[in-house]
């Protein structure tokens, strides 16, 4: 049985872009599981853009991280000690106590995953909350209809890399993605199912989106905000829908960020702009899991991962993810499969 484990703590609230000095890596005692509890050796955990908001001491849809305490987030791992018969040792589970090597949790918080369907880490990405985020956004928030033209920003990220497959499944005639750099743009069309790609780092975002969708777009899935939302508003057709999932371009801002200066277009075009949080749509989980498992078995659902080895490198991976260093899901691997 392990007696020591390491965990990442937030020790200072970042002002603007986080730095390694805002975090500490601490070795702690690993307690035995109590009645109804299990001890999990984390094999993988996720670093995600929403975690940047939790580093600010402000009221939001999820509580802020406490200072000098372990951070948390999605993880998958192996039960190494169990005081709960329903979750025996050796079970691979998904749970919410990432950013640490070992976690003690209630058995009810451990969601067993089937690694015969997909690798364990896929349950943090394409088969997990990021896949479900794309599904909820494109089916309930800004529903894709037969023949629609869809635009996705952050298309090479964890959510965006699966969005084209979901949009096509629901009848989209054309899906356009935006990503940073020619290599990511290439992969959008060659590997992730996009019909066209816009490299926003080329500095021609609005012009290139217009060229990719000369007759306009019907749905915009927004992971970025800022200039991407402005470009989408310009190209949306009458009755267009926007799923506002994230605004990563603003997460490190230290001053209020002005909204798009063409927001008035939403009136004449009768647009619907709707923000959402995936946890409000967990009722779709079973439906999506069935579809995603089938697509994975068919080889038609991308599950791209950027893997960083070891908890020692987790903070650098998180900071890099905020700068676009990842393609697909950014994951920390703590143990070999």
CSV table of N, CA, C and O in Angstrom, one decimal, residues 32-40 77 79 81-89 91-97 103-113:
chain,number,residue,atom,x,y,z
A,32,UNK,N,-5.8,5.5,4.5
A,32,UNK,CA,-6.5,4.3,4.2
A,32,UNK,C,-8.0,4.7,3.9
A,32,UNK,O,-8.5,5.6,4.5
A,33,UNK,N,-8.6,3.9,3.0
A,33,UNK,CA,-10.0,4.2,2.7
A,33,UNK,C,-10.9,3.8,3.9
A,33,UNK,O,-10.7,2.7,4.5
A,34,UNK,N,-11.8,4.7,4.3
A,34,UNK,CA,-12.8,4.4,5.3
A,34,UNK,C,-13.9,3.5,4.8
A,34,UNK,O,-14.0,3.2,3.6
A,35,UNK,N,-14.9,3.2,5.7
A,35,UNK,CA,-16.1,2.5,5.2
A,35,UNK,C,-16.8,3.1,4.0
A,35,UNK,O,-17.0,4.4,4.0
A,36,UNK,N,-17.0,2.4,3.0
A,36,UNK,CA,-17.7,2.9,1.8
A,36,UNK,C,-16.8,3.7,0.9
A,36,UNK,O,-17.3,4.3,-0.1
A,37,UNK,N,-15.5,3.6,1.1
A,37,UNK,CA,-14.5,4.4,0.3
A,37,UNK,C,-13.6,3.5,-0.4
A,37,UNK,O,-13.4,2.3,-0.1
A,38,UNK,N,-12.9,4.1,-1.4
A,38,UNK,CA,-11.9,3.4,-2.2
A,38,UNK,C,-10.7,4.3,-2.3
A,38,UNK,O,-10.8,5.6,-2.3
A,39,UNK,N,-9.5,3.7,-2.4
A,39,UNK,CA,-8.3,4.4,-2.7
A,39,UNK,C,-7.9,4.2,-4.2
A,39,UNK,O,-7.8,3.0,-4.6
A,40,UNK,N,-7.8,5.2,-4.9
A,40,UNK,CA,-7.5,5.1,-6.4
A,40,UNK,C,-6.1,5.7,-6.7
A,40,UNK,O,-5.7,6.7,-6.2
A,77,UNK,N,-8.3,6.2,-12.9
A,77,UNK,CA,-7.3,5.5,-12.2
A,77,UNK,C,-7.8,4.1,-11.8
A,77,UNK,O,-8.9,3.7,-12.1
A,79,UNK,N,-8.4,1.3,-8.8
A,79,UNK,CA,-8.7,1.1,-7.3
A,79,UNK,C,-7.6,0.1,-6.8
A,79,UNK,O,-7.5,-1.0,-7.2
A,81,UNK,N,-7.1,-0.1,-3.2
A,81,UNK,CA,-7.7,-0.6,-1.9
A,81,UNK,C,-9.1,-0.2,-1.9
A,81,UNK,O,-9.5,0.9,-2.2
A,82,UNK,N,-10.0,-1.1,-1.4
A,82,UNK,CA,-11.4,-0.9,-1.4
A,82,UNK,C,-12.0,-1.3,0.0
A,82,UNK,O,-11.7,-2.3,0.5
A,83,UNK,N,-12.8,-0.4,0.5
A,83,UNK,CA,-13.7,-0.7,1.6
A,83,UNK,C,-15.1,-0.6,1.2
A,83,UNK,O,-16.0,-0.2,2.0
A,84,UNK,N,-15.4,-0.9,-0.1
A,84,UNK,CA,-16.7,-0.8,-0.7
A,84,UNK,C,-16.8,-2.0,-1.6
A,84,UNK,O,-16.2,-2.0,-2.7
A,85,UNK,N,-17.6,-3.1,-1.3
A,85,UNK,CA,-17.7,-4.3,-2.1
A,85,UNK,C,-18.1,-4.0,-3.5
A,85,UNK,O,-17.7,-4.8,-4.4
A,86,UNK,N,-18.9,-3.0,-3.8
A,86,UNK,CA,-19.4,-2.7,-5.1
A,86,UNK,C,-18.3,-2.2,-6.0
A,86,UNK,O,-18.5,-2.1,-7.3
A,87,UNK,N,-17.2,-1.7,-5.5
A,87,UNK,CA,-16.1,-1.2,-6.3
A,87,UNK,C,-14.8,-2.0,-5.9
A,87,UNK,O,-14.0,-1.4,-5.1
A,88,UNK,N,-14.6,-3.2,-6.4
A,88,UNK,CA,-13.5,-4.0,-5.9
A,88,UNK,C,-12.1,-3.4,-6.4
A,88,UNK,O,-12.0,-2.6,-7.3
A,89,UNK,N,-11.1,-3.9,-5.7
A,89,UNK,CA,-9.7,-3.6,-6.2
A,89,UNK,C,-9.5,-4.0,-7.6
A,89,UNK,O,-10.0,-5.0,-8.1
A,91,UNK,N,-10.6,-2.3,-10.2
A,91,UNK,CA,-11.6,-1.6,-11.1
A,91,UNK,C,-11.0,-0.2,-11.6
A,91,UNK,O,-10.3,0.5,-10.8
A,92,UNK,N,-11.2,0.0,-12.8
A,92,UNK,CA,-10.7,1.3,-13.4
A,92,UNK,C,-11.9,2.3,-13.3
A,92,UNK,O,-13.0,2.0,-13.8
A,93,UNK,N,-11.7,3.4,-12.7
A,93,UNK,CA,-12.8,4.4,-12.5
A,93,UNK,C,-12.4,5.8,-12.9
A,93,UNK,O,-11.3,6.2,-13.0
A,94,UNK,N,-13.5,6.5,-13.2
A,94,UNK,CA,-13.4,7.9,-13.5
A,94,UNK,C,-13.9,8.7,-12.3
A,94,UNK,O,-15.0,8.3,-11.8
A,95,UNK,N,-13.3,9.8,-12.0
A,95,UNK,CA,-13.8,10.6,-10.8
A,95,UNK,C,-13.3,12.0,-10.9
A,95,UNK,O,-12.7,12.4,-12.0
A,96,UNK,N,-13.5,12.8,-9.9
A,96,UNK,CA,-13.2,14.2,-10.0
A,96,UNK,C,-12.0,14.7,-9.1
A,96,UNK,O,-11.9,15.9,-8.9
A,97,UNK,N,-11.1,13.8,-8.7
A,97,UNK,CA,-10.0,14.2,-7.8
A,97,UNK,C,-8.7,14.0,-8.5
A,97,UNK,O,-7.9,13.2,-8.2
A,103,UNK,N,-6.0,9.2,-4.6
A,103,UNK,CA,-7.2,9.9,-4.2
A,103,UNK,C,-8.1,8.9,-3.4
A,103,UNK,O,-8.3,7.7,-3.9
A,104,UNK,N,-8.5,9.3,-2.3
A,104,UNK,CA,-9.5,8.6,-1.5
A,104,UNK,C,-10.9,9.2,-1.7
A,104,UNK,O,-11.0,10.4,-1.6
A,105,UNK,N,-11.8,8.4,-2.2
A,105,UNK,CA,-13.2,9.0,-2.5
A,105,UNK,C,-14.2,8.0,-2.1
A,105,UNK,O,-14.0,6.8,-1.9
A,106,UNK,N,-15.5,8.5,-2.0
A,106,UNK,CA,-16.6,7.6,-1.7
A,106,UNK,C,-16.8,6.8,-3.0
A,106,UNK,O,-16.7,7.2,-4.1
A,107,UNK,N,-17.3,5.6,-2.7
A,107,UNK,CA,-17.6,4.6,-3.8
A,107,UNK,C,-18.6,5.2,-4.8
A,107,UNK,O,-18.5,5.0,-6.0
A,108,UNK,N,-19.5,6.0,-4.3
A,108,UNK,CA,-20.5,6.7,-5.2
A,108,UNK,C,-19.9,7.7,-6.1
A,108,UNK,O,-20.5,8.1,-7.1
A,109,UNK,N,-18.7,8.1,-5.8
A,109,UNK,CA,-18.0,9.1,-6.7
A,109,UNK,C,-17.1,8.5,-7.7
A,109,UNK,O,-16.6,9.2,-8.5
A,110,UNK,N,-17.1,7.1,-7.7
A,110,UNK,CA,-16.2,6.4,-8.6
A,110,UNK,C,-17.1,5.8,-9.7
A,110,UNK,O,-17.9,4.9,-9.4
A,111,UNK,N,-16.9,6.2,-10.9
A,111,UNK,CA,-17.6,5.7,-12.1
A,111,UNK,C,-16.8,4.7,-12.9
A,111,UNK,O,-15.8,5.1,-13.5
A,112,UNK,N,-17.1,3.4,-12.7
A,112,UNK,CA,-16.4,2.4,-13.4
A,112,UNK,C,-16.5,2.6,-14.9
A,112,UNK,O,-17.5,2.9,-15.5
A,113,UNK,N,-15.3,2.4,-15.6
A,113,UNK,CA,-15.3,2.6,-17.1
A,113,UNK,C,-14.9,1.2,-17.7
A,113,UNK,O,-14.1,0.4,-17.1
